[in-house]
Amino acid sequence: MSVICLGTMAFDAIETPFGKVDKIVGGSATYVAYAAANFVTPIQQISIVGYDFPQGEMSEMKNRGISLDGVEIIKDKKSFFWSGIYHMDMNSRDTLITDLNVLEDFNPIVPDAYQGAEFLMLGNLMPKLQMSVIDQLTVRPKLIVLDTMNFWMDVAIDDLKEVLKKVDVLLVNDAEARQLSGELSLVKAARKIIQMGPQFLIIKKGEHGALLFHEEHVFFAPALPLEEVIDPTGAGDTFAGGFIGHLAKTKDISFENMKTAIIVGSVMASFCVEKFGPERLKEISKQDIDARLSEFVQLVNFDIDLV
Ligand code: AMP
């Protein structure tokens, strides 16, 4: 079972109340792939990097079953660069710099070997490029999941609305759901967004968990209360990677299985935030993931007698 993953492979500079890094590997597709590869391989990456992206990181990805056939390397340009600073509560951040660099003339090409993939993860990127990948696929995948952010709502809302008509699941955070729908209530926002195209909507609420909406149903998954959150960057992408990884592994795209998938996404995100960049994701084993899944079961399991 293969999963195509489109998104950025980048460098980030990040400041949180717990520290600062000037240049660390990041990017939406980097986090998605590292998370999803724990559940299913190959992860078929589509991205673009410059001359500066570390060869060692690429080898690490390949060793984990992440195919880089669809990653273009531009010899005379720098990789995408993003910089952000987190507020004290770590749930909100300000973007300081977005240097598109190689992204400026990115034209994603789906390699022939990727055709026939049953799962497509459209990571955070220009909506036009997300659409281009959908259009190039000769067979529509069983499930198309799209992640986006306020940046693209500000600069490319019409393109975003077009691509929303073609996807099954949309992932956004609470502020983005409000921005996209113009509604303050998340329930009203969900109703409006589902009318825009996706049958399923996931609203991420950082340390307050995530909500899954489908038709008239809502499911809530908490985030694991952690003693230390060092860097929330990539948590959303990691969540997406765990979510689609679980669905692809189980080959089941029902609402019931999506409930489990958002728990798996939350588990993966809980690891991501423990260190700067994707470092923690590279350390964990299947045992670590299973142990944390059990912690989640303990966290939300309770009996109640209704009389
Ligand atoms: P997240 O914290 O899950 O929203 O993802 C953070 C990652 O997304 C960082 O590693 C950035 O390199 C990447 N990123 C930031 N802004 C953008 C953007 N406008 N488009 C694509 N990727 C981005």
mmCIF file of C-alpha atoms and ligand atoms in Angstrom:
data_model
loop_
_atom_site.group_PDB
_atom_site.id
_atom_site.type_symbol
_atom_site.label_atom_id
_atom_site.label_comp_id
_atom_site.label_asym_id
_atom_site.label_seq_id
_atom_site.Cartn_x
_atom_site.Cartn_y
_atom_site.Cartn_z
ATOM 1 C CA MET A 1 0.000 0.000 0.000
ATOM 2 C CA SER A 2 1.625 3.240 -1.022
ATOM 3 C CA VAL A 3 0.979 6.800 0.029
ATOM 4 C CA ILE A 4 1.934 9.794 -2.085
ATOM 5 C CA CYS A 5 2.979 12.772 0.008
ATOM 6 C CA LEU A 6 3.288 16.278 -1.437
ATOM 7 C CA GLY A 7 4.710 19.172 0.543
ATOM 8 C CA THR A 8 7.759 21.168 1.495
ATOM 9 C CA MET A 9 11.179 19.890 2.510
ATOM 10 C CA ALA A 10 12.741 22.875 4.123
ATOM 11 C CA PHE A 11 14.928 24.628 6.625
ATOM 12 C CA ASP A 12 13.321 26.277 9.628
ATOM 13 C CA ALA A 13 14.491 28.788 12.221
ATOM 14 C CA ILE A 14 12.397 28.448 15.350
ATOM 15 C CA GLU A 15 12.155 30.246 18.663
ATOM 16 C CA THR A 16 10.100 28.853 21.542
ATOM 17 C CA PRO A 17 10.110 29.782 25.245
ATOM 18 C CA PHE A 18 12.481 26.796 25.664
ATOM 19 C CA GLY A 19 15.121 27.611 23.109
ATOM 20 C CA LYS A 20 16.063 28.694 19.646
ATOM 21 C CA VAL A 21 17.441 27.030 16.512
ATOM 22 C CA ASP A 22 18.722 29.004 13.511
ATOM 23 C CA LYS A 23 18.638 26.300 10.887
ATOM 24 C CA ILE A 24 17.046 22.906 11.267
ATOM 25 C CA VAL A 25 15.491 20.551 8.737
ATOM 26 C CA GLY A 26 11.719 20.909 8.508
ATOM 27 C CA GLY A 27 8.975 21.171 5.938
ATOM 28 C CA SER A 28 5.462 19.786 5.801
ATOM 29 C CA ALA A 29 6.368 16.722 3.702
ATOM 30 C CA THR A 30 9.373 15.909 5.903
ATOM 31 C CA TYR A 31 7.221 15.595 9.015
ATOM 32 C CA VAL A 32 4.381 13.751 7.234
ATOM 33 C CA ALA A 33 6.782 11.213 5.754
ATOM 34 C CA TYR A 34 8.725 10.520 8.948
ATOM 35 C CA ALA A 35 5.440 9.936 10.801
ATOM 36 C CA ALA A 36 3.631 7.902 8.127
ATOM 37 C CA ALA A 37 6.606 5.616 7.398
ATOM 38 C CA ASN A 38 6.075 4.019 10.814
ATOM 39 C CA PHE A 39 2.866 2.486 9.513
ATOM 40 C CA VAL A 40 3.232 1.915 5.797
ATOM 41 C CA THR A 41 5.869 2.065 3.068
ATOM 42 C CA PRO A 42 6.693 3.254 0.543
ATOM 43 C CA ILE A 43 5.888 6.866 1.239
ATOM 44 C CA GLN A 44 6.234 8.421 -2.195
ATOM 45 C CA GLN A 45 7.503 11.925 -1.672
ATOM 46 C CA ILE A 46 6.892 14.812 -4.086
ATOM 47 C CA SER A 47 8.813 17.943 -3.181
ATOM 48 C CA ILE A 48 11.643 20.246 -4.179
ATOM 49 C CA VAL A 49 14.886 21.183 -2.438
ATOM 50 C CA GLY A 50 17.886 23.368 -3.181
ATOM 51 C CA TYR A 51 21.612 22.631 -3.221
ATOM 52 C CA ASP A 52 21.737 23.112 0.529
ATOM 53 C CA PHE A 53 19.400 20.311 1.656
ATOM 54 C CA PRO A 54 21.505 17.727 3.529
ATOM 55 C CA GLN A 55 22.337 14.518 1.698
ATOM 56 C CA GLY A 56 22.366 12.760 5.083
ATOM 57 C CA GLU A 57 18.701 13.623 5.661
ATOM 58 C CA MET A 58 17.786 12.223 2.241
ATOM 59 C CA SER A 59 19.621 8.970 3.027
ATOM 60 C CA GLU A 60 17.845 8.746 6.379
ATOM 61 C CA MET A 61 14.502 9.104 4.596
ATOM 62 C CA LYS A 62 15.344 6.473 1.986
ATOM 63 C CA ASN A 63 16.397 4.042 4.731
ATOM 64 C CA ARG A 64 12.954 4.415 6.259
ATOM 65 C CA GLY A 65 11.122 3.517 3.044
ATOM 66 C CA ILE A 66 10.508 7.059 1.840
ATOM 67 C CA SER A 67 10.935 7.205 -1.940
ATOM 68 C CA LEU A 68 12.506 10.438 -3.180
ATOM 69 C CA ASP A 69 11.988 9.797 -6.926
ATOM 70 C CA GLY A 70 9.586 12.731 -6.956
ATOM 71 C CA VAL A 71 11.910 15.161 -5.156
ATOM 72 C CA GLU A 72 13.528 17.671 -7.486
ATOM 73 C CA ILE A 73 16.935 19.077 -6.553
ATOM 74 C CA ILE A 74 17.727 22.563 -7.863
ATOM 75 C CA LYS A 75 21.475 23.042 -8.030
ATOM 76 C CA ASP A 76 21.608 26.850 -7.971
ATOM 77 C CA LYS A 77 18.846 27.746 -5.497
ATOM 78 C CA LYS A 78 18.246 27.490 -1.793
ATOM 79 C CA SER A 79 15.639 25.288 -0.142
ATOM 80 C CA PHE A 80 12.368 26.738 1.170
ATOM 81 C CA PHE A 81 12.976 28.577 4.444
ATOM 82 C CA TRP A 82 10.476 29.315 7.192
ATOM 83 C CA SER A 83 10.961 31.035 10.491
ATOM 84 C CA GLY A 84 8.543 31.362 13.381
ATOM 85 C CA ILE A 85 8.293 32.359 17.014
ATOM 86 C CA TYR A 86 5.944 30.759 19.544
ATOM 87 C CA HIS A 87 4.031 32.582 22.258
ATOM 88 C CA MET A 88 4.195 31.504 25.897
ATOM 89 C CA ASP A 89 1.261 29.060 25.656
ATOM 90 C CA MET A 90 2.882 27.344 22.603
ATOM 91 C CA ASN A 91 -0.546 27.117 20.966
ATOM 92 C CA SER A 92 -0.026 30.165 18.812
ATOM 93 C CA ARG A 93 2.912 31.420 16.802
ATOM 94 C CA ASP A 94 3.896 34.222 14.485
ATOM 95 C CA THR A 95 5.536 33.548 11.157
ATOM 96 C CA LEU A 96 8.586 35.807 10.832
ATOM 97 C CA ILE A 97 9.922 34.776 7.414
ATOM 98 C CA THR A 98 8.631 32.689 4.514
ATOM 99 C CA ASP A 99 11.326 32.521 1.810
ATOM 100 C CA LEU A 100 9.885 30.524 -1.061
ATOM 101 C CA ASN A 101 13.291 30.091 -2.831
ATOM 102 C CA VAL A 102 12.998 26.821 -4.860
ATOM 103 C CA LEU A 103 9.212 26.856 -4.382
ATOM 104 C CA GLU A 104 8.928 29.908 -6.636
ATOM 105 C CA ASP A 105 9.135 27.792 -9.774
ATOM 106 C CA PHE A 106 8.065 24.422 -8.468
ATOM 107 C CA ASN A 107 6.097 22.365 -10.945
ATOM 108 C CA PRO A 108 5.505 19.010 -9.251
ATOM 109 C CA ILE A 109 5.751 16.020 -11.570
ATOM 110 C CA VAL A 110 4.228 12.730 -10.442
ATOM 111 C CA PRO A 111 6.708 9.963 -11.377
ATOM 112 C CA ASP A 112 5.192 7.050 -13.339
ATOM 113 C CA ALA A 113 6.166 4.699 -10.530
ATOM 114 C CA TYR A 114 3.843 6.609 -8.166
ATOM 115 C CA GLN A 115 0.730 6.095 -10.333
ATOM 116 C CA GLY A 116 -1.877 3.829 -8.755
ATOM 117 C CA ALA A 117 -1.242 4.971 -5.157
ATOM 118 C CA GLU A 118 -4.397 4.522 -3.099
ATOM 119 C CA PHE A 119 -3.711 7.330 -0.632
ATOM 120 C CA LEU A 120 -2.738 10.916 -1.373
ATOM 121 C CA MET A 121 -1.564 13.319 1.329
ATOM 122 C CA LEU A 122 -1.509 16.859 0.030
ATOM 123 C CA GLY A 123 0.684 18.511 2.642
ATOM 124 C CA ASN A 124 0.746 22.223 3.246
ATOM 125 C CA LEU A 125 1.742 23.931 -0.020
ATOM 126 C CA MET A 126 0.409 26.280 -2.713
ATOM 127 C CA PRO A 127 -3.155 25.089 -3.495
ATOM 128 C CA LYS A 128 -2.416 25.271 -7.254
ATOM 129 C CA LEU A 129 0.350 22.703 -6.835
ATOM 130 C CA GLN A 130 -1.888 20.485 -4.717
ATOM 131 C CA MET A 131 -4.438 20.620 -7.570
ATOM 132 C CA SER A 132 -1.772 19.849 -10.167
ATOM 133 C CA VAL A 133 -0.865 16.591 -8.412
ATOM 134 C CA ILE A 134 -4.522 15.509 -8.262
ATOM 135 C CA ASP A 135 -4.863 16.277 -11.976
ATOM 136 C CA GLN A 136 -1.804 14.208 -12.900
ATOM 137 C CA LEU A 137 -3.026 11.017 -11.262
ATOM 138 C CA THR A 138 -4.455 8.602 -13.821
ATOM 139 C CA VAL A 139 -6.589 6.820 -11.209
ATOM 140 C CA ARG A 140 -8.214 8.768 -8.371
ATOM 141 C CA PRO A 141 -6.800 7.593 -5.042
ATOM 142 C CA LYS A 142 -9.155 5.955 -2.558
ATOM 143 C CA LEU A 143 -8.607 8.869 -0.174
ATOM 144 C CA ILE A 144 -7.275 12.392 -0.676
ATOM 145 C CA VAL A 145 -6.326 14.318 2.476
ATOM 146 C CA LEU A 146 -5.417 18.005 2.325
ATOM 147 C CA ASP A 147 -3.580 20.109 4.859
ATOM 148 C CA THR A 148 -3.303 23.866 4.498
ATOM 149 C CA MET A 149 -2.686 26.997 6.560
ATOM 150 C CA ASN A 150 -3.725 30.617 7.027
ATOM 151 C CA PHE A 151 -0.862 31.762 4.746
ATOM 152 C CA TRP A 152 -2.552 30.159 1.702
ATOM 153 C CA MET A 153 -5.979 31.451 2.801
ATOM 154 C CA ASP A 154 -4.494 34.954 2.746
ATOM 155 C CA VAL A 155 -2.753 34.729 -0.628
ATOM 156 C CA ALA A 156 -4.603 32.040 -2.650
ATOM 157 C CA ILE A 157 -8.123 31.585 -1.302
ATOM 158 C CA ASP A 158 -9.758 31.038 -4.724
ATOM 159 C CA ASP A 159 -7.293 28.274 -5.652
ATOM 160 C CA LEU A 160 -7.775 26.732 -2.228
ATOM 161 C CA LYS A 161 -11.561 26.667 -2.669
ATOM 162 C CA GLU A 162 -11.118 24.913 -6.042
ATOM 163 C CA VAL A 163 -8.925 22.161 -4.619
ATOM 164 C CA LEU A 164 -11.248 21.712 -1.624
ATOM 165 C CA LYS A 165 -13.916 20.497 -4.068
ATOM 166 C CA LYS A 166 -11.663 17.551 -4.944
ATOM 167 C CA VAL A 167 -10.569 16.237 -1.550
ATOM 168 C CA ASP A 168 -12.089 13.859 0.996
ATOM 169 C CA VAL A 169 -10.507 15.097 4.233
ATOM 170 C CA LEU A 170 -9.400 18.611 5.189
ATOM 171 C CA LEU A 171 -7.074 19.277 8.114
ATOM 172 C CA VAL A 172 -6.921 22.782 9.600
ATOM 173 C CA ASN A 173 -6.462 24.323 13.014
ATOM 174 C CA ASP A 174 -9.260 26.138 14.840
ATOM 175 C CA ALA A 175 -8.180 29.646 13.760
ATOM 176 C CA GLU A 176 -7.939 28.501 10.141
ATOM 177 C CA ALA A 177 -11.385 26.854 10.301
ATOM 178 C CA ARG A 178 -12.793 30.171 11.527
ATOM 179 C CA GLN A 179 -10.939 32.128 8.830
ATOM 180 C CA LEU A 180 -12.043 29.787 6.042
ATOM 181 C CA SER A 181 -15.704 29.721 7.077
ATOM 182 C CA GLY A 182 -16.147 33.183 8.560
ATOM 183 C CA GLU A 183 -17.867 31.516 11.553
ATOM 184 C CA LEU A 184 -16.794 31.764 15.193
ATOM 185 C CA SER A 185 -18.522 28.574 16.316
ATOM 186 C CA LEU A 186 -16.474 25.555 15.243
ATOM 187 C CA VAL A 187 -19.644 23.520 14.751
ATOM 188 C CA LYS A 188 -21.027 26.115 12.334
ATOM 189 C CA ALA A 189 -17.598 26.443 10.722
ATOM 190 C CA ALA A 190 -17.463 22.673 10.167
ATOM 191 C CA ARG A 191 -20.902 22.639 8.555
ATOM 192 C CA LYS A 192 -19.870 25.388 6.110
ATOM 193 C CA ILE A 193 -16.498 23.841 5.278
ATOM 194 C CA ILE A 194 -18.014 20.423 4.598
ATOM 195 C CA GLN A 195 -20.270 22.133 2.063
ATOM 196 C CA MET A 196 -17.132 23.357 0.275
ATOM 197 C CA GLY A 197 -16.149 19.782 -0.672
ATOM 198 C CA PRO A 198 -14.465 17.559 1.919
ATOM 199 C CA GLN A 199 -16.745 14.965 3.507
ATOM 200 C CA PHE A 200 -14.520 14.811 6.556
ATOM 201 C CA LEU A 201 -13.047 17.743 8.452
ATOM 202 C CA ILE A 202 -10.419 17.589 11.163
ATOM 203 C CA ILE A 203 -9.962 20.680 13.302
ATOM 204 C CA LYS A 204 -6.699 20.592 15.273
ATOM 205 C CA LYS A 205 -6.667 22.483 18.548
ATOM 206 C CA GLY A 206 -3.022 22.086 19.549
ATOM 207 C CA GLU A 207 -2.676 20.980 23.150
ATOM 208 C CA HIS A 208 -6.478 20.786 23.341
ATOM 209 C CA GLY A 209 -6.726 17.860 20.916
ATOM 210 C CA ALA A 210 -8.592 17.487 17.632
ATOM 211 C CA LEU A 211 -12.169 17.245 16.397
ATOM 212 C CA LEU A 212 -13.336 15.042 13.538
ATOM 213 C CA PHE A 213 -16.535 16.087 11.757
ATOM 214 C CA HIS A 214 -18.495 13.974 9.257
ATOM 215 C CA GLU A 215 -22.126 14.521 8.305
ATOM 216 C CA GLU A 216 -23.892 14.979 11.648
ATOM 217 C CA HIS A 217 -21.197 13.148 13.638
ATOM 218 C CA VAL A 218 -18.431 14.653 15.761
ATOM 219 C CA PHE A 219 -15.587 12.823 17.496
ATOM 220 C CA PHE A 220 -13.037 14.345 19.842
ATOM 221 C CA ALA A 221 -9.495 13.118 20.525
ATOM 222 C CA PRO A 222 -7.532 14.834 23.292
ATOM 223 C CA ALA A 223 -3.853 15.621 23.045
ATOM 224 C CA LEU A 224 -1.703 13.743 25.527
ATOM 225 C CA PRO A 225 -0.881 16.038 28.462
ATOM 226 C CA LEU A 226 2.922 16.274 28.267
ATOM 227 C CA GLU A 227 5.296 17.484 30.923
ATOM 228 C CA GLU A 228 7.465 19.282 28.401
ATOM 229 C CA VAL A 229 6.676 20.718 25.002
ATOM 230 C CA ILE A 230 9.901 21.950 23.459
ATOM 231 C CA ASP A 231 8.871 22.808 19.884
ATOM 232 C CA PRO A 232 5.382 22.409 18.364
ATOM 233 C CA THR A 233 6.647 22.943 14.789
ATOM 234 C CA GLY A 234 5.530 20.138 12.521
ATOM 235 C CA ALA A 235 3.016 18.765 15.014
ATOM 236 C CA GLY A 236 0.183 19.312 12.541
ATOM 237 C CA ASP A 237 2.053 17.594 9.701
ATOM 238 C CA THR A 238 3.101 14.767 11.986
ATOM 239 C CA PHE A 239 -0.526 14.357 13.046
ATOM 240 C CA ALA A 240 -1.454 14.145 9.349
ATOM 241 C CA GLY A 241 1.264 11.543 8.752
ATOM 242 C CA GLY A 242 0.055 9.355 11.609
ATOM 243 C CA PHE A 243 -3.553 9.773 10.460
ATOM 244 C CA ILE A 244 -2.992 8.769 6.840
ATOM 245 C CA GLY A 245 -0.398 6.150 7.799
ATOM 246 C CA HIS A 246 -2.902 4.348 9.990
ATOM 247 C CA LEU A 247 -5.657 4.513 7.340
ATOM 248 C CA ALA A 248 -3.314 3.198 4.640
ATOM 249 C CA LYS A 249 -2.042 0.407 6.869
ATOM 250 C CA THR A 250 -5.564 -0.754 7.762
ATOM 251 C CA LYS A 251 -7.002 0.006 4.271
ATOM 252 C CA ASP A 252 -10.188 1.181 5.956
ATOM 253 C CA ILE A 253 -11.493 4.716 5.370
ATOM 254 C CA SER A 254 -14.679 4.492 7.436
ATOM 255 C CA PHE A 255 -15.588 7.181 9.996
ATOM 256 C CA GLU A 256 -15.053 4.574 12.746
ATOM 257 C CA ASN A 257 -11.511 3.901 11.615
ATOM 258 C CA MET A 258 -10.831 7.628 11.208
ATOM 259 C CA LYS A 259 -11.560 7.955 14.934
ATOM 260 C CA THR A 260 -8.655 5.593 15.613
ATOM 261 C CA ALA A 261 -6.565 7.391 13.002
ATOM 262 C CA ILE A 262 -6.887 10.731 14.795
ATOM 263 C CA ILE A 263 -5.740 9.064 18.014
ATOM 264 C CA VAL A 264 -2.731 7.680 16.120
ATOM 265 C CA GLY A 265 -2.136 11.171 14.692
ATOM 266 C CA SER A 266 -2.251 12.630 18.211
ATOM 267 C CA VAL A 267 0.223 10.018 19.452
ATOM 268 C CA MET A 268 2.697 10.846 16.680
ATOM 269 C CA ALA A 269 2.282 14.594 17.285
ATOM 270 C CA SER A 270 2.979 14.061 20.996
ATOM 271 C CA PHE A 271 6.434 12.716 20.100
ATOM 272 C CA CYS A 272 7.164 15.436 17.557
ATOM 273 C CA VAL A 273 6.888 18.283 20.085
ATOM 274 C CA GLU A 274 9.405 16.756 22.506
ATOM 275 C CA LYS A 275 12.437 18.016 20.566
ATOM 276 C CA PHE A 276 13.236 20.677 17.971
ATOM 277 C CA GLY A 277 12.580 19.672 14.353
ATOM 278 C CA PRO A 278 11.818 16.072 13.349
ATOM 279 C CA GLU A 279 14.576 14.689 15.635
ATOM 280 C CA ARG A 280 12.306 12.872 18.070
ATOM 281 C CA LEU A 281 10.404 11.198 15.229
ATOM 282 C CA LYS A 282 13.636 9.571 14.119
ATOM 283 C CA GLU A 283 14.327 8.098 17.560
ATOM 284 C CA ILE A 284 11.077 6.330 18.343
ATOM 285 C CA SER A 285 10.319 2.640 17.847
ATOM 286 C CA LYS A 286 7.106 0.681 17.356
ATOM 287 C CA GLN A 287 7.218 -0.122 21.094
ATOM 288 C CA ASP A 288 7.307 3.593 21.958
ATOM 289 C CA ILE A 289 4.312 4.228 19.707
ATOM 290 C CA ASP A 290 2.354 1.304 21.162
ATOM 291 C CA ALA A 291 3.140 2.376 24.733
ATOM 292 C CA ARG A 292 1.845 5.842 24.048
ATOM 293 C CA LEU A 293 -1.268 4.482 22.363
ATOM 294 C CA SER A 294 -1.953 2.597 25.615
ATOM 295 C CA GLU A 295 -1.517 5.838 27.570
ATOM 296 C CA PHE A 296 -4.171 7.358 25.331
ATOM 297 C CA VAL A 297 -6.561 4.510 26.017
ATOM 298 C CA GLN A 298 -6.048 5.091 29.768
ATOM 299 C CA LEU A 299 -6.557 8.826 29.312
ATOM 300 C CA VAL A 300 -9.994 8.607 27.741
ATOM 301 C CA ASN A 301 -11.387 5.309 29.023
ATOM 302 C CA PHE A 302 -14.148 5.533 31.603
ATOM 303 C CA ASP A 303 -17.298 3.687 32.651
ATOM 304 C CA ILE A 304 -20.554 5.414 33.288
ATOM 305 C CA ASP A 305 -23.902 4.029 34.391
ATOM 306 C CA LEU A 306 -26.771 6.086 33.055
ATOM 307 C CA VAL A 307 -29.895 5.515 35.119
HETATM 308 P P1 AMP B 1 3.162 22.833 11.225
HETATM 309 O O1 AMP B 1 3.823 23.249 12.499
HETATM 310 O O2 AMP B 1 2.606 21.445 11.257
HETATM 311 O O3 AMP B 1 2.188 23.851 10.710
HETATM 312 O O4 AMP B 1 4.317 22.751 10.110
HETATM 313 C C1 AMP B 1 5.481 23.485 10.160
HETATM 314 C C2 AMP B 1 6.302 23.170 8.919
HETATM 315 O O5 AMP B 1 5.662 23.681 7.755
HETATM 316 C C3 AMP B 1 7.668 23.834 8.994
HETATM 317 O O6 AMP B 1 8.663 22.843 9.052
HETATM 318 C C4 AMP B 1 7.777 24.709 7.742
HETATM 319 O O7 AMP B 1 8.957 24.487 7.009
HETATM 320 C C5 AMP B 1 6.572 24.330 6.907
HETATM 321 N N1 AMP B 1 5.877 25.517 6.381
HETATM 322 C C6 AMP B 1 5.741 26.729 6.980
HETATM 323 N N2 AMP B 1 5.054 27.579 6.199
HETATM 324 C C7 AMP B 1 4.741 26.887 5.078
HETATM 325 C C8 AMP B 1 4.019 27.213 3.887
HETATM 326 N N3 AMP B 1 3.491 28.428 3.687
HETATM 327 N N4 AMP B 1 3.879 26.244 2.947
HETATM 328 C C9 AMP B 1 4.399 25.015 3.139
HETATM 329 N N5 AMP B 1 5.099 24.633 4.230
HETATM 330 C C10 AMP B 1 5.258 25.559 5.201
#
